Tab-separated table of C-alpha atoms in Angstrom:
chain	number	residue	atom	x	y	z
A	255	MET	CA	38.829	-16.233	-10.147
A	256	THR	CA	36.971	-14.812	-6.951
A	257	THR	CA	38.357	-11.093	-6.029
A	258	GLN	CA	37.301	-9.444	-2.984
A	259	LEU	CA	34.784	-7.636	-4.520
A	260	ASP	CA	32.565	-10.483	-6.132
A	261	ALA	CA	32.356	-11.919	-2.209
A	262	ALA	CA	31.307	-8.339	-1.036
A	263	PHE	CA	28.799	-8.001	-3.260
A	264	PRO	CA	25.612	-10.188	-4.794
A	265	VAL	CA	25.965	-11.266	-7.854
A	266	ARG	CA	23.214	-8.838	-9.321
A	267	THR	CA	26.167	-6.218	-8.746
A	268	ARG	CA	28.281	-7.591	-11.105
A	269	ARG	CA	29.364	-6.718	-14.850
A	270	THR	CA	30.929	-8.377	-16.951
A	271	SER	CA	33.665	-7.222	-19.136
A	272	THR	CA	32.008	-7.062	-22.679
A	273	ALA	CA	30.239	-4.342	-20.941
A	274	PRO	CA	30.270	-1.316	-23.683
A	275	GLU	CA	32.472	1.436	-21.929
A	276	GLY	CA	30.317	3.895	-20.695
A	277	VAL	CA	27.430	1.378	-20.469
A	278	ILE	CA	25.907	1.600	-17.029
A	279	PRO	CA	24.524	-1.695	-16.285
A	280	GLN	CA	21.416	-3.395	-15.314
A	281	PRO	CA	20.561	-5.246	-12.314
A	282	ARG	CA	18.677	-8.314	-12.613
A	283	SER	CA	15.094	-8.015	-11.711
A	284	ALA	CA	14.276	-9.742	-8.715
A	285	PRO	CA	11.361	-9.491	-6.723
A	286	ILE	CA	11.501	-7.917	-3.078
A	287	THR	CA	11.884	-10.232	-0.337
A	288	ARG	CA	11.124	-9.490	2.819
A	289	GLY	CA	12.342	-10.720	6.539
A	290	VAL	CA	15.921	-11.247	4.543
A	291	PRO	CA	18.409	-9.311	6.815
A	292	ALA	CA	20.194	-7.363	4.955
A	293	PRO	CA	23.978	-7.564	4.098
A	294	ARG	CA	26.384	-5.641	5.688
A	295	THR	CA	28.030	-2.817	3.253
A	296	PRO	CA	31.972	-4.132	2.864
A	297	VAL	CA	34.240	-1.802	4.652
A	298	ALA	CA	37.616	-1.709	2.925
A	299	PRO	CA	41.128	-1.251	4.543
A	300	SER	CA	41.843	2.234	5.898
A	301	ARG	CA	43.856	3.789	3.043
A	302	SER	CA	44.932	7.489	3.097
A	303	VAL	CA	44.685	9.653	0.460
A	304	GLU	CA	47.914	9.426	-0.663
A	305	GLU	CA	46.984	5.591	-1.590
A	306	ILE	CA	43.356	6.765	-3.320
A	307	ASP	CA	45.135	9.026	-5.586
A	308	ALA	CA	47.689	6.534	-6.819
A	309	LEU	CA	44.270	4.486	-7.057
A	310	TRP	CA	43.031	7.137	-9.189
A	311	GLU	CA	46.145	7.622	-10.951
A	312	ASP	CA	46.820	3.762	-11.989
A	313	TYR	CA	42.842	3.388	-12.811
A	314	LYS	CA	42.951	6.062	-15.045
A	315	ALA	CA	46.027	5.325	-16.389
A	316	THR	CA	45.407	1.904	-17.580
A	317	PRO	CA	41.845	1.010	-16.042
A	318	SER	CA	42.635	-2.563	-14.068
A	319	ALA	CA	40.594	-4.800	-12.188
A	320	ALA	CA	42.267	-4.627	-9.127
A	321	ALA	CA	42.503	-0.927	-8.675
A	322	ARG	CA	38.425	-0.591	-10.063
A	323	GLU	CA	37.899	-2.938	-7.232
A	324	GLY	CA	39.797	-0.873	-4.622
A	325	LEU	CA	37.747	2.665	-4.825
A	326	ILE	CA	34.676	0.749	-5.510
A	327	LEU	CA	35.305	-1.096	-1.830
A	328	HIS	CA	36.484	2.149	-0.636
A	329	TYR	CA	33.914	4.302	-1.636
A	330	ALA	CA	31.261	1.525	-0.936
A	331	PRO	CA	30.082	3.169	2.706
A	332	LEU	CA	29.251	6.109	0.475
A	333	VAL	CA	26.505	4.220	-1.316
A	334	ALA	CA	24.833	3.177	1.986
A	335	ALA	CA	25.255	6.566	3.378
A	336	VAL	CA	22.885	8.344	-0.033
A	337	ALA	CA	20.910	5.084	0.061
A	338	GLY	CA	19.752	5.731	4.357
A	339	ARG	CA	18.982	9.282	2.626
A	340	VAL	CA	16.841	8.347	-0.117
A	341	GLY	CA	15.306	5.840	2.005
A	342	MET	CA	13.843	7.356	5.006
A	343	ARG	CA	10.965	9.010	2.903
A	344	LEU	CA	10.217	5.163	1.213
A	345	PRO	CA	8.052	2.781	2.638
A	346	SER	CA	8.796	0.336	4.702
A	347	THR	CA	7.910	-2.554	1.935
A	348	VAL	CA	10.830	-1.031	0.475
A	349	GLU	CA	14.231	-2.882	1.469
A	350	GLN	CA	17.990	-0.728	2.255
A	351	ALA	CA	19.826	-3.798	0.770
A	352	ASP	CA	18.301	-3.109	-2.327
A	353	LEU	CA	18.264	0.529	-2.439
A	354	VAL	CA	22.455	-0.111	-1.686
A	355	SER	CA	22.846	-2.941	-4.615
A	356	TYR	CA	20.632	-0.544	-7.508
A	357	GLY	CA	23.342	2.427	-5.778
A	358	MET	CA	25.998	0.234	-6.599
A	359	PHE	CA	25.212	1.416	-10.118
A	360	GLY	CA	25.514	4.640	-10.177
A	361	LEU	CA	28.884	4.205	-8.059
A	362	ILE	CA	30.404	1.769	-10.505
A	363	ASP	CA	29.231	4.592	-13.572
A	364	ALA	CA	30.427	7.470	-11.352
A	365	ILE	CA	33.853	6.153	-11.446
A	366	GLU	CA	34.357	4.923	-14.815
A	367	LYS	CA	32.950	8.945	-15.831
A	368	TYR	CA	34.933	11.094	-13.396
A	369	GLN	CA	37.722	12.940	-14.129
A	370	THR	CA	40.394	13.574	-11.833
A	371	ASP	CA	41.079	16.847	-13.537
A	372	ARG	CA	39.257	18.713	-12.127
A	373	SER	CA	38.200	20.476	-9.015
A	374	VAL	CA	34.950	18.413	-8.555
A	375	LYS	CA	34.931	16.400	-5.037
A	376	PHE	CA	34.675	13.034	-6.086
A	377	GLU	CA	32.352	12.354	-3.244
A	378	SER	CA	29.894	15.360	-4.445
A	379	TYR	CA	29.963	13.996	-8.105
A	380	ALA	CA	29.042	9.814	-7.060
A	381	SER	CA	26.486	11.191	-4.402
A	382	SER	CA	24.387	12.754	-7.238
A	383	ARG	CA	25.257	9.622	-9.173
A	384	ILE	CA	24.055	7.090	-6.722
A	385	ARG	CA	20.780	8.692	-5.520
A	386	GLY	CA	20.467	9.044	-8.935
A	387	ALA	CA	20.630	5.826	-10.371
A	388	ILE	CA	18.485	4.191	-6.981
A	389	ILE	CA	15.967	6.307	-8.265
A	390	ASP	CA	16.281	5.589	-11.906
A	391	GLU	CA	15.455	2.115	-11.184
A	392	LEU	CA	12.495	2.477	-8.121
A	393	ARG	CA	10.490	3.872	-11.149
A	394	ALA	CA	11.629	1.787	-13.704
A	395	MET	CA	9.829	-0.457	-11.285
A	396	ASP	CA	6.932	1.326	-10.305
A	397	TRP	CA	3.779	0.021	-11.859
A	398	VAL	CA	2.314	3.828	-11.170
A	399	PRO	CA	2.723	6.834	-14.080
A	400	ARG	CA	4.781	9.928	-12.875
A	401	SER	CA	2.018	11.994	-14.054
A	402	VAL	CA	-0.305	10.142	-11.540
A	403	ARG	CA	2.043	10.472	-8.631
A	404	THR	CA	2.317	14.489	-9.282
A	405	LYS	CA	-1.225	14.617	-9.331
A	406	ALA	CA	-0.772	13.110	-6.102
A	407	ARG	CA	1.365	15.833	-4.754
A	408	SER	CA	-0.474	18.508	-5.944
A	409	VAL	CA	-3.466	16.976	-4.518
A	410	ASP	CA	-1.642	16.316	-0.422
A	411	ARG	CA	-0.244	19.717	-0.959
A	412	ALA	CA	-3.585	21.301	-1.145
A	413	TYR	CA	-5.274	19.806	1.399
A	414	ALA	CA	-2.331	21.311	3.896
A	415	GLU	CA	-2.516	24.358	2.545
A	416	LEU	CA	-6.056	24.183	2.683
A	417	GLU	CA	-6.190	23.074	6.567
A	418	ALA	CA	-3.402	25.077	7.357
A	419	LYS	CA	-5.712	28.222	5.721
A	420	LEU	CA	-8.836	27.675	6.745
A	421	HIS	CA	-8.351	25.255	10.583
A	422	ARG	CA	-10.815	22.426	8.830
A	423	THR	CA	-10.588	19.533	6.567
A	424	PRO	CA	-11.011	21.434	2.904
A	425	THR	CA	-14.576	20.911	1.139
A	426	GLU	CA	-13.988	18.386	-2.528
A	427	ASP	CA	-15.227	22.572	-3.621
A	428	GLU	CA	-12.393	24.262	-2.644
A	429	VAL	CA	-10.102	21.534	-3.219
A	430	ALA	CA	-10.794	22.166	-6.830
A	431	ARG	CA	-11.331	25.590	-6.947
A	432	HIS	CA	-7.469	26.097	-5.305
A	433	LEU	CA	-5.782	23.605	-7.845
A	434	GLU	CA	-8.448	25.160	-10.273
A	435	LEU	CA	-9.775	22.009	-11.734
A	436	PRO	CA	-13.459	21.051	-12.504
A	437	VAL	CA	-15.165	18.821	-9.408
A	438	GLU	CA	-15.221	16.358	-12.277
A	439	ASP	CA	-11.515	16.102	-13.017
A	440	LEU	CA	-10.734	16.180	-8.947
A	441	ARG	CA	-12.942	13.177	-8.808
A	442	ALA	CA	-11.109	11.488	-12.286
A	443	ILE	CA	-7.750	12.166	-10.583
A	444	TYR	CA	-9.093	10.527	-6.416
A	445	SER	CA	-10.163	7.129	-9.206
A	446	GLN	CA	-6.575	7.416	-10.010
A	447	LEU	CA	-5.499	7.982	-6.690
A	448	SER	CA	-7.085	4.635	-5.574
A	449	THR	CA	-4.064	2.707	-7.251
A	450	VAL	CA	-0.829	4.435	-6.044
A	451	ASN	CA	-0.988	2.917	-2.397
A	452	VAL	CA	-0.666	-0.816	-2.109
A	453	ALA	CA	0.244	-3.084	1.399
A	454	ALA	CA	1.356	-6.636	1.621
A	455	LEU	CA	-1.781	-8.835	3.074
A	456	ASP	CA	1.197	-11.341	5.086
A	457	GLU	CA	3.133	-7.655	6.521
A	458	LEU	CA	2.511	-7.679	10.023
A	459	LEU	CA	-0.049	-4.705	11.358
A	460	GLY	CA	2.295	-2.598	14.064
A	461	GLY	CA	6.110	-3.001	12.023
A	462	GLY	CA	8.118	-6.163	13.024
A	463	ASP	CA	8.378	-9.019	11.216
A	464	ASP	CA	9.878	-10.970	14.463
A	465	ARG	CA	6.869	-10.785	17.230
A	466	PRO	CA	5.392	-14.629	17.674
A	467	GLY	CA	1.473	-14.625	16.908
A	468	GLY	CA	1.300	-10.904	15.293
A	469	VAL	CA	-1.573	-10.350	13.078
A	470	SER	CA	-0.718	-9.627	9.249
A	471	LEU	CA	-3.148	-7.502	7.029
A	472	GLY	CA	-4.342	-10.161	5.529
A	473	ASP	CA	-5.306	-12.101	8.559
A	474	THR	CA	-8.322	-8.728	9.127
A	475	LEU	CA	-9.907	-9.046	5.663
A	476	GLY	CA	-12.742	-10.573	6.095
A	477	ASP	CA	-14.405	-14.011	4.230
A	478	ASP	CA	-16.994	-13.460	1.562
A	479	ARG	CA	-17.216	-17.245	1.426
A	480	THR	CA	-18.130	-17.525	5.128
A	481	LEU	CA	-20.467	-16.510	7.465
A	482	ASP	CA	-20.243	-13.839	9.843
A	483	PRO	CA	-20.588	-16.001	13.262
A	484	ALA	CA	-21.917	-13.204	15.339
A	485	SER	CA	-24.598	-12.412	12.416
A	486	SER	CA	-25.127	-15.903	12.109
A	487	ILE	CA	-25.958	-16.169	16.179
A	488	GLU	CA	-28.126	-12.718	15.549
A	489	ALA	CA	-30.338	-13.942	12.953
A	490	ALA	CA	-30.960	-17.030	14.845
A	491	GLU	CA	-31.992	-15.606	18.474
A	492	THR	CA	-34.636	-13.394	16.045
A	493	LYS	CA	-36.076	-16.272	14.181
A	494	PHE	CA	-36.431	-17.615	17.838
A	495	LEU	CA	-38.158	-14.863	19.589
A	496	LEU	CA	-39.928	-14.184	16.176
A	497	ALA	CA	-41.368	-17.735	16.917
A	498	ARG	CA	-42.243	-17.694	20.856
A	499	ALA	CA	-43.877	-13.736	19.853
A	500	ILE	CA	-46.291	-15.917	17.063
A	501	GLU	CA	-47.151	-18.575	19.348
A	502	CYS	CA	-48.795	-15.601	21.879
A	503	LEU	CA	-51.200	-14.310	18.965
A	504	GLY	CA	-54.636	-15.128	18.741
A	505	GLU	CA	-55.505	-18.281	16.350
A	506	ARG	CA	-56.656	-16.507	13.301
A	507	GLU	CA	-54.228	-13.618	14.154
A	508	ARG	CA	-51.353	-16.327	13.769
A	509	ILE	CA	-53.265	-17.861	11.005
A	510	VAL	CA	-53.571	-14.564	9.070
A	511	VAL	CA	-48.960	-14.023	9.477
A	512	VAL	CA	-48.774	-17.840	8.059
A	513	LEU	CA	-51.091	-17.238	4.863
A	514	TYR	CA	-49.781	-13.617	4.463
A	515	TYR	CA	-45.443	-13.866	5.095
A	516	TYR	CA	-45.422	-17.922	4.485
A	517	GLU	CA	-48.168	-18.782	1.355
A	518	GLY	CA	-47.420	-15.609	0.096
A	519	MET	CA	-51.277	-14.852	-0.549
A	520	THR	CA	-52.976	-11.445	-0.940
A	521	LEU	CA	-55.050	-10.097	2.187
A	522	ALA	CA	-58.192	-11.050	0.127
A	523	GLU	CA	-57.013	-14.357	-0.651
A	524	ILE	CA	-56.746	-14.597	3.029
A	525	GLY	CA	-60.279	-12.914	3.896
A	526	ARG	CA	-61.949	-15.345	1.168
A	527	VAL	CA	-60.121	-18.992	3.412
A	528	LEU	CA	-61.319	-17.125	7.012
A	529	GLY	CA	-64.975	-16.098	5.306
A	530	VAL	CA	-64.619	-12.532	6.573
A	531	THR	CA	-64.218	-8.989	4.604
A	532	GLU	CA	-60.451	-8.026	3.329
A	533	SER	CA	-60.645	-4.666	5.634
A	534	ARG	CA	-61.044	-7.130	8.986
A	535	ILE	CA	-58.219	-9.263	7.063
A	536	SER	CA	-56.103	-5.827	7.168
A	537	GLN	CA	-57.307	-4.872	10.618
A	538	MET	CA	-56.151	-8.154	12.098
A	539	HIS	CA	-52.399	-7.998	10.240
A	540	THR	CA	-52.238	-4.807	12.094
A	541	ALA	CA	-53.086	-5.968	15.155
A	542	ALA	CA	-50.648	-9.030	15.279
A	543	MET	CA	-47.961	-6.931	13.518
A	544	VAL	CA	-47.951	-3.976	16.924
A	545	ARG	CA	-48.380	-7.634	19.360
A	546	LEU	CA	-45.084	-8.639	17.821
A	547	ARG	CA	-43.307	-5.921	17.968
A	548	THR	CA	-43.746	-5.215	21.457
A	549	ARG	CA	-42.665	-8.516	22.140
A	550	LEU	CA	-39.524	-8.675	20.370
A	551	VAL	CA	-38.479	-5.217	21.952
A	552	GLU	CA	-39.500	-6.783	25.450
A	553	ALA	CA	-37.410	-10.178	24.316
A	554	GLU	CA	-34.379	-7.324	23.505
A	555	ARG	CA	-34.907	-5.644	27.284
A	556	ALA	CA	-34.919	-8.539	28.900
């Protein structure tokens, strides 16, 4: 039978009745979806303090599904508030709806383990449980080890402290001395940190997925399998100008250039073909290069 709580939350936040007492249900591994509007946090009907106390007494006396559902619906806005505070320090790729879903397991666990005879307010007790559930799930999905995350924070702090002290960007040696590490170890940390930050290729630059005609990060990446249009045009123009400059050379100089650069002959071999010495071929080659360079420079200025 579908209850009010089942309709308010996705299937992954539900827990079967066969779960042992005190075991926190684990969320199903689902990819983070982008562009999907976050589900609204269910809002329970306004209840008085006496009604909430009655729900607590009913649930702790005989844990019924109705009392448990009423408590979850009443404290659901607390999950959204904690998830919002946690999400402020996370990348934009992490959806708020996912944080709320993770936090619901912390709320359910807090309701099951809360002792009403203690002097701790449930909101304070549940907030830490909700935040812990969100962080635990984020860490479980993170492919970067916690040690690498710790190193990243230490390097960031070192850069910030040195920039504030030196009023400039610190050098690699200064950062290594500040961290009391050899430069080789610092470079090893840099190589580990290169995998920490990732970005979605389909994410629109400048934020906002609803902008028509937006450019994504994938659109800005170069394709090594295709030729660069600008480079192709520049190479074609250079060949055209070079061909015109070669046509302006003398006949013997043009022969020297063709045999040396296109036929791959040595200066001595060219000298035997033209019947002159190797030193004379070298002089003709130097003169031809000077003329070609001059004509190319003049063509670029024109």
